[in-house]
Amino acid sequence: MTTISVAGAEIDTRHYIGGQRVSSAETFTNTSPIDGTFLGEISRGGQSEADAAVAAARAAFPAWAALGPQGRGVLLHKLADLIEENNETLSQLETMDNGSLLRSHRRGVMPRVAMNIRFFADWAINELHHEKFETRGHTNNVSWDPSGVAVLITPWNAPLMLATWKIGPALAAGDTVVLKPAEWTPLSASFFADLTKQAGIPDGVFNVVQGYGKEIGSALVAHPDINRISFTGSVPTAKVIARAAADNLTPCSFELGGKSPMIVLEDADLDLAAEIAVEQYDNAGQVCLSGTRIFVHENIADEFAKKFGEKASAIKQGDPRDENTDIGPQIHQVHFDRVKGFVDRAKAEGQEIVWGGEPNDELGGLFFKPTLVKNPTEGSEIVTSEIFGPVLCMMTFKTDEEVIERANGTEFGLAAVVVSGNQEHAKKITDVLVAGTIWVNCFFVRDLRAPFGGSKKSGIGRDGGTWSFDFYADVKNTVVSPNGWKE
Ligand code: NAD
């Protein structure tokens, strides 16, 4: 069987290389995290499939680059149209494969996936220019040239959303692409490949290979004939990729993990703060940006905890296909065990678990209850490590100086949330927080024009607007003298 049927569509389980479906002798098994349903045997690529995909992308590069932003934009807009037309199939597929909410895929995620493609296509056409400037009568002309073959490696927590943050700017910049999705969520990328074909994107411009990170992933990132590596995933994997990329000096963009602070100041609207705090359980806590360390001023801590408790106890955990469900399962048994391990060790250390702290036995399978750890010991692993599950820590603080020091006291710097009724007070805090994105009195507002990425170990580089093109393109300055050289 090389296809599986989901929501009335046939999804291919093979690689997509040079516009053709290619199978591997070996496969790996893909199951749904919702109930363990067998989804399919997926082609398990290695060195030869990596070589074939890079060769196909290399061969397609000159013509794709020569098409220019306008020519590419027509095809990319057609692709975005097809994503919108196939919203239902993509939504059901993603929910089956990674267990996140069907309603948010239908209403939020898949429309954003289409927007990721449109936005960068238009940005390449309309916004990629620099004021020409003069140097003693010579004109500096800055341009963003296609750079070659971009290898994109993505995680499982928001498969197509995160992949298209990379695919959009890479293709719009004129690069050709080899995408390797995470092995726990291979399906939406495969269906997406079919849409690129229908959109008329030439064979070889976009390729998808399936398999394990240590096999085909490491073959791709060590490949001498690639020009960019864009990776979203964990810090340990990023270190392995950086070492492999070093041999060829391949430029890397890294979007990595976090252990973000959420700070509730004494002057905060506590209903708003509680609402934002329970949002941190979104996607069963499998969100890199989550504010998992909640710092609350000691004078309002009891009232905040009461409001938080009311909202948290109303969270409905269940089948992500159900309209009323708020959070679903963990992605995979391996990940479930990892999350449970953190909580079990916290319990063994005597940390105070206020909510949850155990699997949801009523639902069984991979469902872990939303969990809150109160005032955990400073420096304990539940406070310092990224858990990537529905586990929040709540701590109190006395002064601004103290909370700033504790919030910044982490190896990560991805995001932060500040809740305050006083803009000046909030600014005093945000001015000195170290994070790629900070939200004040809100959460998860993401404009594609804005830079997105992490400080410290949360990443290297920024996505969004021209920042994306600075990475995927070769930025060039051509200095022209109109009347001979006048030094
Ligand atoms: P992971 O690092 O285990 O895997 C990510 C991808 O890398 C997968 O496709 C995997 O197959 C591949 N990979 C693994 N080893 C490889 C190797 N040696 N060479 C090449 N590729 C390899 O991460 P994960 O568990 O899939 O995702 C969770 C992590 O991703 C968390 O740390 C989370 O914070 C992070 N994340 C970050 C962002 C962000 O935007 N900053 C967004 C989502 C997730």
Short mmCIF file of C-alpha atoms and ligand atoms in Angstrom, two decimals:
data_model
loop_
_atom_site.label_atom_id
_atom_site.label_comp_id
_atom_site.label_asym_id
_atom_site.label_seq_id
_atom_site.Cartn_x
_atom_site.Cartn_y
_atom_site.Cartn_z
CA MET A 1 0.00 0.00 0.00
CA THR A 2 1.51 3.31 -1.02
CA THR A 3 -1.47 5.48 -0.15
CA ILE A 4 -3.79 5.84 2.79
CA SER A 5 -7.23 7.38 2.71
CA VAL A 6 -8.00 10.34 5.00
CA ALA A 7 -11.07 12.58 4.73
CA GLY A 8 -11.73 11.33 1.23
CA ALA A 9 -8.22 12.08 -0.03
CA GLU A 10 -5.46 9.64 -0.89
CA ILE A 11 -2.24 10.43 0.98
CA ASP A 12 0.97 9.02 -0.45
CA THR A 13 3.34 7.36 2.01
CA ARG A 14 6.39 7.65 -0.26
CA HIS A 15 8.95 10.39 -0.80
CA TYR A 16 8.34 13.10 -3.38
CA ILE A 17 11.56 13.61 -5.32
CA GLY A 18 11.90 15.44 -8.64
CA GLY A 19 8.13 15.43 -9.06
CA GLN A 20 7.92 11.61 -8.75
CA ARG A 21 6.83 9.33 -5.96
CA VAL A 22 9.78 7.21 -4.81
CA SER A 23 9.61 4.40 -2.27
CA SER A 24 12.31 3.01 0.02
CA ALA A 25 12.90 -0.66 0.71
CA GLU A 26 12.42 0.02 4.42
CA THR A 27 9.45 1.68 6.12
CA PHE A 28 8.44 2.97 9.55
CA THR A 29 5.03 2.71 11.16
CA ASN A 30 2.88 5.80 11.66
CA THR A 31 0.02 5.75 14.19
CA SER A 32 -2.45 8.37 15.40
CA PRO A 33 -1.82 9.76 18.89
CA ILE A 34 -5.60 10.08 19.40
CA ASP A 35 -6.27 6.38 19.79
CA GLY A 36 -3.27 4.51 18.40
CA THR A 37 -4.98 3.85 15.05
CA PHE A 38 -2.54 2.51 12.47
CA LEU A 39 -2.16 5.17 9.78
CA GLY A 40 0.37 3.64 7.45
CA GLU A 41 3.82 2.33 6.65
CA ILE A 42 5.93 5.31 5.57
CA SER A 43 9.01 5.15 3.33
CA ARG A 44 12.15 5.32 5.46
CA GLY A 45 14.82 7.18 3.55
CA GLY A 46 18.59 7.22 4.00
CA GLN A 47 21.68 8.44 2.19
CA SER A 48 20.56 7.48 -1.34
CA GLU A 49 17.19 9.24 -1.02
CA ALA A 50 18.94 12.31 0.43
CA ASP A 51 21.34 12.31 -2.54
CA ALA A 52 18.48 11.94 -5.02
CA ALA A 53 16.44 14.75 -3.46
CA VAL A 54 19.38 17.17 -3.31
CA ALA A 55 20.28 16.33 -6.95
CA ALA A 56 16.68 16.96 -8.05
CA ALA A 57 16.56 20.28 -6.18
CA ARG A 58 19.96 21.29 -7.63
CA ALA A 59 18.84 20.48 -11.19
CA ALA A 60 15.63 22.52 -10.79
CA PHE A 61 17.39 25.53 -9.24
CA PRO A 62 18.56 27.57 -12.29
CA ALA A 63 15.15 27.71 -13.95
CA TRP A 64 13.32 28.46 -10.70
CA ALA A 65 15.78 31.21 -9.84
CA ALA A 66 15.46 32.66 -13.35
CA LEU A 67 11.67 32.87 -13.06
CA GLY A 68 12.03 35.89 -10.78
CA PRO A 69 9.73 36.95 -7.92
CA GLN A 70 6.77 37.72 -10.22
CA GLY A 71 6.86 34.39 -12.04
CA ARG A 72 7.28 32.47 -8.81
CA GLY A 73 4.57 34.55 -7.17
CA VAL A 74 1.92 33.42 -9.69
CA LEU A 75 2.63 29.76 -8.88
CA LEU A 76 2.86 30.36 -5.13
CA HIS A 77 -0.51 32.12 -5.10
CA LYS A 78 -1.99 29.16 -6.99
CA LEU A 79 -0.52 26.90 -4.29
CA ALA A 80 -2.09 29.05 -1.55
CA ASP A 81 -5.47 28.81 -3.37
CA LEU A 82 -5.16 25.01 -3.35
CA ILE A 83 -4.31 24.98 0.37
CA GLU A 84 -7.49 26.95 1.02
CA GLU A 85 -9.56 24.63 -1.21
CA ASN A 86 -8.18 21.60 0.66
CA ASN A 87 -8.61 23.04 4.15
CA GLU A 88 -10.81 20.14 5.32
CA THR A 89 -8.46 17.39 4.14
CA LEU A 90 -5.38 19.13 5.54
CA SER A 91 -7.12 19.82 8.86
CA GLN A 92 -8.32 16.24 9.34
CA LEU A 93 -4.96 14.88 8.27
CA GLU A 94 -3.00 17.02 10.69
CA THR A 95 -5.36 16.20 13.57
CA MET A 96 -5.13 12.46 12.89
CA ASP A 97 -1.36 12.62 12.64
CA ASN A 98 -0.45 14.90 15.55
CA GLY A 99 -3.53 15.04 17.79
CA SER A 100 -4.00 18.82 17.87
CA LEU A 101 -7.45 20.40 17.64
CA LEU A 102 -9.44 19.95 14.44
CA ARG A 103 -11.37 23.17 15.03
CA SER A 104 -8.19 25.24 15.29
CA HIS A 105 -6.81 23.67 12.12
CA ARG A 106 -9.97 24.45 10.21
CA ARG A 107 -10.38 28.03 11.44
CA GLY A 108 -6.88 29.18 12.28
CA VAL A 109 -3.96 27.00 11.29
CA MET A 110 -4.70 26.05 7.68
CA PRO A 111 -5.76 29.59 6.65
CA ARG A 112 -2.43 30.72 8.17
CA VAL A 113 -0.60 28.01 6.21
CA ALA A 114 -2.00 29.50 2.99
CA MET A 115 -1.11 32.98 4.24
CA ASN A 116 2.49 31.91 4.90
CA ILE A 117 2.84 31.13 1.19
CA ARG A 118 1.03 34.26 -0.06
CA PHE A 119 2.75 36.64 2.33
CA PHE A 120 6.30 35.71 1.33
CA ALA A 121 5.44 35.55 -2.37
CA ASP A 122 4.16 39.14 -2.14
CA TRP A 123 7.02 40.30 0.07
CA ALA A 124 9.55 39.14 -2.55
CA ILE A 125 7.67 41.10 -5.21
CA ASN A 126 6.83 44.30 -3.32
CA GLU A 127 9.05 44.78 -0.31
CA LEU A 128 12.50 43.47 -1.10
CA HIS A 129 14.23 46.66 -1.95
CA HIS A 130 16.62 48.98 -0.26
CA GLU A 131 16.96 52.69 -0.73
CA LYS A 132 19.79 53.17 -3.17
CA PHE A 133 22.49 55.24 -1.54
CA GLU A 134 25.43 57.20 -2.83
CA THR A 135 29.08 56.91 -1.91
CA ARG A 136 31.02 59.82 -3.44
CA GLY A 137 28.86 59.61 -6.59
CA HIS A 138 28.83 55.80 -6.74
CA THR A 139 25.46 54.07 -6.30
CA ASN A 140 25.03 51.09 -3.94
CA ASN A 141 22.37 48.66 -5.19
CA VAL A 142 21.34 45.96 -2.71
CA SER A 143 19.70 42.80 -4.06
CA TRP A 144 18.53 39.46 -2.66
CA ASP A 145 19.66 36.69 -5.04
CA PRO A 146 18.45 33.07 -4.85
CA SER A 147 21.04 31.04 -2.97
CA GLY A 148 20.49 27.42 -4.11
CA VAL A 149 19.16 24.34 -2.34
CA ALA A 150 17.56 24.83 1.09
CA VAL A 151 17.17 21.83 3.40
CA LEU A 152 14.25 22.32 5.80
CA ILE A 153 13.90 20.11 8.88
CA THR A 154 10.78 20.45 10.98
CA PRO A 155 9.24 19.11 14.21
CA TRP A 156 5.91 17.41 14.92
CA ASN A 157 4.08 19.90 17.15
CA ALA A 158 2.72 22.13 14.35
CA PRO A 159 3.88 20.30 11.24
CA LEU A 160 2.56 22.24 8.26
CA MET A 161 2.46 25.62 10.00
CA LEU A 162 6.14 25.47 10.90
CA ALA A 163 7.15 23.94 7.56
CA THR A 164 5.43 26.71 5.57
CA TRP A 165 7.16 29.44 7.63
CA LYS A 166 10.25 28.10 5.88
CA ILE A 167 8.85 26.87 2.54
CA GLY A 168 7.18 30.25 1.82
CA PRO A 169 10.28 32.45 2.01
CA ALA A 170 12.64 29.78 0.60
CA LEU A 171 10.59 29.28 -2.57
CA ALA A 172 9.77 33.00 -2.88
CA ALA A 173 13.50 33.80 -2.61
CA GLY A 174 14.13 31.49 -5.58
CA ASP A 175 15.68 28.60 -3.65
CA THR A 176 14.65 25.02 -4.29
CA VAL A 177 13.66 22.94 -1.29
CA VAL A 178 14.14 19.53 0.31
CA LEU A 179 11.77 19.19 3.28
CA LYS A 180 12.14 16.47 5.90
CA PRO A 181 9.14 16.47 8.23
CA ALA A 182 9.29 14.84 11.66
CA GLU A 183 8.89 11.06 11.61
CA TRP A 184 5.92 11.22 14.02
CA THR A 185 3.98 13.50 11.62
CA PRO A 186 4.89 12.71 8.01
CA LEU A 187 1.49 13.03 6.31
CA SER A 188 0.59 16.69 5.78
CA ALA A 189 3.93 17.35 4.04
CA SER A 190 3.21 14.52 1.62
CA PHE A 191 -0.23 15.87 0.70
CA PHE A 192 1.27 19.36 0.45
CA ALA A 193 3.71 17.99 -2.16
CA ASP A 194 0.73 16.91 -4.30
CA LEU A 195 -0.64 20.45 -4.06
CA THR A 196 2.66 21.90 -5.30
CA LYS A 197 2.38 19.62 -8.34
CA GLN A 198 -1.22 20.72 -8.98
CA ALA A 199 -0.15 24.35 -8.65
CA GLY A 200 2.31 23.83 -11.50
CA ILE A 201 5.44 24.27 -9.44
CA PRO A 202 8.10 22.60 -11.62
CA ASP A 203 9.39 19.15 -10.72
CA GLY A 204 12.37 19.23 -8.38
CA VAL A 205 11.63 22.70 -6.98
CA PHE A 206 9.93 21.20 -3.92
CA ASN A 207 10.85 17.75 -2.58
CA VAL A 208 9.74 15.83 0.50
CA VAL A 209 11.73 13.00 2.03
CA GLN A 210 10.54 10.87 4.93
CA GLY A 211 12.44 9.10 7.67
CA TYR A 212 14.36 9.37 10.89
CA GLY A 213 16.52 12.30 11.88
CA LYS A 214 19.56 10.14 12.50
CA GLU A 215 19.26 8.53 9.06
CA ILE A 216 18.00 10.75 6.25
CA GLY A 217 18.09 13.91 8.39
CA SER A 218 21.79 13.64 9.11
CA ALA A 219 22.51 12.67 5.47
CA LEU A 220 20.81 15.86 4.31
CA VAL A 221 22.45 18.31 6.69
CA ALA A 222 25.94 16.92 5.97
CA HIS A 223 25.37 17.08 2.21
CA PRO A 224 28.07 19.10 0.41
CA ASP A 225 25.72 20.30 -2.34
CA ILE A 226 23.23 22.26 -0.25
CA ASN A 227 23.26 26.00 0.50
CA ARG A 228 21.01 26.50 3.51
CA ILE A 229 19.77 24.51 6.51
CA SER A 230 16.70 25.77 8.30
CA PHE A 231 15.84 23.73 11.37
CA THR A 232 13.09 23.91 13.97
CA GLY A 233 13.44 21.48 16.85
CA SER A 234 15.33 20.80 20.03
CA VAL A 235 18.64 22.22 21.26
CA PRO A 236 20.46 18.83 21.33
CA THR A 237 19.54 18.14 17.68
CA ALA A 238 20.61 21.67 16.69
CA LYS A 239 24.07 21.02 18.13
CA VAL A 240 24.41 17.83 16.06
CA ILE A 241 23.26 19.67 12.92
CA ALA A 242 25.62 22.60 13.56
CA ARG A 243 28.57 20.18 13.75
CA ALA A 244 27.54 18.50 10.47
CA ALA A 245 27.01 21.87 8.76
CA ALA A 246 30.42 23.10 9.92
CA ASP A 247 32.28 20.81 7.52
CA ASN A 248 30.74 22.59 4.53
CA LEU A 249 30.18 25.93 6.29
CA THR A 250 26.50 25.66 5.36
CA PRO A 251 24.57 28.60 6.86
CA CYS A 252 22.01 27.50 9.48
CA SER A 253 18.86 29.07 10.87
CA PHE A 254 17.71 27.53 14.15
CA GLU A 255 14.31 27.89 15.88
CA LEU A 256 14.73 25.97 19.13
CA GLY A 257 13.19 25.33 22.50
CA GLY A 258 12.11 27.54 25.36
CA LYS A 259 11.21 27.79 29.02
CA SER A 260 9.54 31.14 28.77
CA PRO A 261 8.48 33.29 31.73
CA MET A 262 5.01 34.69 32.22
CA ILE A 263 5.11 37.58 34.71
CA VAL A 264 1.96 38.75 36.49
CA LEU A 265 2.64 42.16 38.04
CA GLU A 266 0.81 43.45 41.12
CA ASP A 267 -1.18 45.90 38.98
CA ALA A 268 -2.40 43.21 36.52
CA ASP A 269 -6.01 42.55 35.58
CA LEU A 270 -6.23 39.12 37.21
CA ASP A 271 -9.04 37.80 35.02
CA LEU A 272 -6.94 38.59 31.96
CA ALA A 273 -3.84 37.11 33.60
CA ALA A 274 -5.67 33.88 34.45
CA GLU A 275 -7.05 33.67 30.92
CA ILE A 276 -3.59 34.06 29.42
CA ALA A 277 -2.11 31.59 31.92
CA VAL A 278 -4.47 28.73 31.02
CA GLU A 279 -3.68 29.38 27.34
CA GLN A 280 -0.21 28.07 28.13
CA TYR A 281 -1.76 24.55 28.11
CA ASP A 282 -2.66 25.01 24.44
CA ASN A 283 -1.81 22.04 22.18
CA ALA A 284 -1.39 19.94 25.36
CA GLY A 285 1.63 22.07 26.24
CA GLN A 286 3.48 21.08 23.07
CA VAL A 287 4.24 24.69 22.11
CA CYS A 288 7.77 26.08 22.04
CA LEU A 289 6.54 29.56 23.05
CA SER A 290 4.59 28.54 26.16
CA GLY A 291 5.10 30.65 29.26
CA THR A 292 5.69 27.65 31.50
CA ARG A 293 7.27 29.56 34.40
CA ILE A 294 4.50 31.75 35.82
CA PHE A 295 5.82 34.40 38.22
CA VAL A 296 3.07 36.10 40.27
CA HIS A 297 3.55 39.03 42.65
CA GLU A 298 3.13 37.72 46.20
CA ASN A 299 0.38 40.24 47.09
CA ILE A 300 -1.97 38.91 44.42
CA ALA A 301 -0.82 35.28 44.29
CA ASP A 302 -3.76 33.77 46.19
CA GLU A 303 -6.39 35.63 44.19
CA PHE A 304 -4.63 34.82 40.93
CA ALA A 305 -4.33 31.12 41.88
CA LYS A 306 -8.09 31.01 42.62
CA LYS A 307 -8.99 32.53 39.24
CA PHE A 308 -6.47 30.34 37.45
CA GLY A 309 -7.90 27.25 39.20
CA GLU A 310 -11.44 28.10 38.10
CA LYS A 311 -10.39 28.43 34.48
CA ALA A 312 -8.02 25.44 34.50
CA SER A 313 -10.67 23.14 35.96
CA ALA A 314 -12.98 24.07 33.06
CA ILE A 315 -10.46 22.82 30.45
CA LYS A 316 -11.96 19.89 28.59
CA GLN A 317 -9.48 17.23 27.59
CA GLY A 318 -10.54 14.72 24.99
CA ASP A 319 -10.68 13.71 21.35
CA PRO A 320 -9.25 16.62 19.32
CA ARG A 321 -11.87 16.02 16.62
CA ASP A 322 -14.61 17.01 19.08
CA GLU A 323 -15.61 20.70 18.78
CA ASN A 324 -15.77 21.04 22.59
CA THR A 325 -12.31 19.70 23.32
CA ASP A 326 -9.70 22.17 24.54
CA ILE A 327 -6.63 19.94 24.70
CA GLY A 328 -5.82 16.54 23.25
CA PRO A 329 -3.17 13.88 23.77
CA GLN A 330 0.62 13.93 23.77
CA ILE A 331 2.12 13.11 20.40
CA HIS A 332 3.72 9.71 21.02
CA GLN A 333 4.37 7.14 23.74
CA VAL A 334 8.05 8.13 23.89
CA HIS A 335 7.12 11.77 24.47
CA PHE A 336 4.33 10.88 26.93
CA ASP A 337 6.84 8.87 28.99
CA ARG A 338 9.27 11.77 28.93
CA VAL A 339 6.63 14.24 30.21
CA LYS A 340 5.46 11.78 32.87
CA GLY A 341 9.08 11.20 33.91
CA PHE A 342 9.54 14.92 34.68
CA VAL A 343 6.37 14.99 36.79
CA ASP A 344 7.16 11.72 38.60
CA ARG A 345 10.63 12.98 39.51
CA ALA A 346 9.15 16.29 40.75
CA LYS A 347 6.77 14.33 42.96
CA ALA A 348 9.62 12.19 44.27
CA GLU A 349 11.51 15.40 45.14
CA GLY A 350 8.48 16.51 47.18
CA GLN A 351 7.40 19.35 44.86
CA GLU A 352 3.81 20.50 45.39
CA ILE A 353 1.54 19.37 42.53
CA VAL A 354 -1.67 21.41 42.69
CA TRP A 355 -3.41 20.16 39.55
CA GLY A 356 -3.14 16.99 37.49
CA GLY A 357 0.24 15.39 37.86
CA GLU A 358 -0.81 12.12 36.26
CA PRO A 359 -2.14 10.49 33.11
CA ASN A 360 -5.83 11.00 32.42
CA ASP A 361 -6.99 7.45 33.15
CA GLU A 362 -10.54 8.10 32.03
CA LEU A 363 -9.26 8.79 28.52
CA GLY A 364 -6.30 6.40 28.65
CA GLY A 365 -3.70 6.28 25.88
CA LEU A 366 -1.53 9.38 25.53
CA PHE A 367 -3.66 11.84 27.50
CA PHE A 368 -1.82 13.55 30.36
CA LYS A 369 -3.75 15.87 32.68
CA PRO A 370 -2.99 19.62 32.72
CA THR A 371 -0.57 19.95 35.63
CA LEU A 372 0.48 22.79 37.91
CA VAL A 373 3.51 22.72 40.19
CA LYS A 374 3.43 25.37 42.94
CA ASN A 375 6.57 27.09 44.20
CA PRO A 376 8.99 24.42 42.97
CA THR A 377 12.53 24.53 44.30
CA GLU A 378 14.59 27.13 42.44
CA GLY A 379 17.00 25.35 40.09
CA SER A 380 15.11 22.03 40.07
CA GLU A 381 14.72 20.42 36.64
CA ILE A 382 10.95 21.03 36.50
CA VAL A 383 11.79 24.78 36.49
CA THR A 384 14.87 24.70 34.26
CA SER A 385 14.17 22.04 31.58
CA GLU A 386 11.83 22.32 28.62
CA ILE A 387 9.16 19.66 29.28
CA PHE A 388 7.02 20.33 26.17
CA GLY A 389 3.91 18.94 27.84
CA PRO A 390 0.97 20.35 29.86
CA VAL A 391 3.08 21.20 32.89
CA LEU A 392 3.27 24.73 34.33
CA CYS A 393 5.21 26.03 37.34
CA MET A 394 3.81 28.89 39.45
CA MET A 395 6.11 30.93 41.66
CA THR A 396 5.78 34.14 43.68
CA PHE A 397 8.10 37.17 43.70
CA LYS A 398 8.46 40.39 45.72
CA THR A 399 10.25 42.99 43.56
CA ASP A 400 10.71 43.86 39.90
CA GLU A 401 14.46 43.40 40.18
CA GLU A 402 14.00 39.90 41.59
CA VAL A 403 11.54 38.77 38.92
CA ILE A 404 13.69 40.16 36.11
CA GLU A 405 16.70 38.23 37.38
CA ARG A 406 14.74 35.00 37.79
CA ALA A 407 12.92 35.34 34.45
CA ASN A 408 16.23 35.86 32.64
CA GLY A 409 17.94 33.12 34.65
CA THR A 410 17.57 30.44 31.98
CA GLU A 411 19.59 29.15 29.05
CA PHE A 412 16.60 29.92 26.79
CA GLY A 413 15.32 33.22 25.37
CA LEU A 414 12.45 32.44 23.05
CA ALA A 415 9.46 34.38 24.41
CA ALA A 416 8.01 36.11 27.47
CA VAL A 417 4.60 37.32 28.61
CA VAL A 418 4.04 40.29 30.93
CA VAL A 419 0.61 41.11 32.41
CA SER A 420 0.26 44.57 33.88
CA GLY A 421 -2.32 47.35 34.18
CA ASN A 422 0.40 49.97 33.77
CA GLN A 423 2.22 50.33 30.44
CA GLU A 424 5.18 52.14 32.03
CA HIS A 425 5.59 49.39 34.58
CA ALA A 426 5.39 46.71 31.88
CA LYS A 427 7.97 48.57 29.78
CA LYS A 428 10.40 48.71 32.68
CA ILE A 429 10.30 44.90 32.67
CA THR A 430 10.20 44.25 28.91
CA ASP A 431 13.16 46.59 28.30
CA VAL A 432 15.46 44.20 30.13
CA LEU A 433 13.92 40.77 29.44
CA VAL A 434 15.98 38.64 27.06
CA ALA A 435 13.61 37.06 24.52
CA GLY A 436 12.92 37.04 20.79
CA THR A 437 9.23 37.89 21.29
CA ILE A 438 7.50 39.50 24.27
CA TRP A 439 3.75 39.82 24.64
CA VAL A 440 2.24 42.39 27.00
CA ASN A 441 -1.34 41.63 28.09
CA CYS A 442 -1.73 39.20 25.17
CA PHE A 443 -0.31 35.97 23.79
CA PHE A 444 0.54 34.38 20.45
CA VAL A 445 -0.04 37.44 18.27
CA ARG A 446 2.20 36.76 15.27
CA ASP A 447 2.54 39.12 12.32
CA LEU A 448 4.65 37.76 9.47
CA ARG A 449 6.22 41.20 9.01
CA ALA A 450 7.75 40.99 12.49
CA PRO A 451 10.98 39.19 13.42
CA PHE A 452 10.49 35.82 15.08
CA GLY A 453 13.18 33.70 16.71
CA GLY A 454 15.08 33.04 19.87
CA SER A 455 17.88 34.57 21.89
CA LYS A 456 20.51 32.57 23.77
CA LYS A 457 20.00 28.81 23.22
CA SER A 458 16.52 29.32 21.75
CA GLY A 459 17.88 29.88 18.30
CA ILE A 460 20.03 31.54 15.70
CA GLY A 461 18.54 34.05 13.27
CA ARG A 462 15.09 35.51 12.77
CA ASP A 463 12.17 34.65 10.48
CA GLY A 464 9.64 37.16 9.18
CA GLY A 465 9.58 39.92 6.55
CA THR A 466 12.98 40.78 5.14
CA TRP A 467 14.73 38.83 7.94
CA SER A 468 13.63 35.60 6.21
CA PHE A 469 15.10 36.71 2.90
CA ASP A 470 18.35 37.77 4.56
CA PHE A 471 18.74 34.07 5.36
CA TYR A 472 17.37 32.29 2.28
CA ALA A 473 18.90 34.70 -0.24
CA ASP A 474 22.45 35.71 -1.02
CA VAL A 475 22.30 39.40 -0.20
CA LYS A 476 24.46 41.36 -2.63
CA ASN A 477 25.62 44.95 -2.97
CA THR A 478 26.51 46.15 -6.46
CA VAL A 479 28.33 49.49 -6.48
CA VAL A 480 27.99 51.35 -9.78
CA SER A 481 29.94 54.38 -10.90
CA PRO A 482 28.04 56.29 -13.59
CA ASN A 483 30.95 58.50 -14.67
CA GLY A 484 34.17 56.62 -14.12
CA TRP A 485 36.00 55.98 -10.91
CA LYS A 486 36.41 59.07 -8.70
CA GLU A 487 38.34 58.15 -5.57
P1 NAD B 1 13.83 17.15 17.49
O1 NAD B 1 15.02 18.02 17.58
O2 NAD B 1 13.86 15.82 18.14
O3 NAD B 1 13.46 16.85 15.96
C1 NAD B 1 13.16 17.88 15.04
C2 NAD B 1 13.46 17.37 13.63
O4 NAD B 1 14.85 17.11 13.53
C3 NAD B 1 12.75 16.07 13.25
O5 NAD B 1 12.34 16.17 11.89
C4 NAD B 1 13.85 15.04 13.39
O6 NAD B 1 13.67 13.90 12.57
C5 NAD B 1 15.06 15.83 12.94
N1 NAD B 1 16.34 15.32 13.39
C6 NAD B 1 16.62 14.63 14.53
N2 NAD B 1 17.93 14.31 14.57
C7 NAD B 1 18.51 14.82 13.45
C8 NAD B 1 19.84 14.82 12.93
N3 NAD B 1 20.83 14.24 13.57
N4 NAD B 1 20.05 15.44 11.77
C9 NAD B 1 19.04 16.04 11.10
N5 NAD B 1 17.76 16.06 11.54
C10 NAD B 1 17.50 15.46 12.70
O7 NAD B 1 12.63 18.02 18.03
P2 NAD B 1 11.11 17.57 18.23
O8 NAD B 1 10.99 16.72 19.43
O9 NAD B 1 10.57 17.07 16.93
O10 NAD B 1 10.41 18.99 18.48
C11 NAD B 1 10.30 19.56 19.73
C12 NAD B 1 11.31 20.68 19.89
O11 NAD B 1 11.12 21.66 18.88
C13 NAD B 1 11.15 21.42 21.21
O12 NAD B 1 12.40 21.69 21.76
C14 NAD B 1 10.47 22.72 20.77
O13 NAD B 1 10.66 23.81 21.65
C15 NAD B 1 11.10 22.96 19.46
N6 NAD B 1 10.29 23.88 18.66
C16 NAD B 1 10.74 25.15 18.46
C17 NAD B 1 9.96 26.05 17.73
C18 NAD B 1 10.44 27.47 17.49
O14 NAD B 1 9.88 28.12 16.61
N7 NAD B 1 11.42 27.99 18.21
C19 NAD B 1 8.74 25.65 17.22
C20 NAD B 1 8.31 24.36 17.46
C21 NAD B 1 9.09 23.47 18.17
#
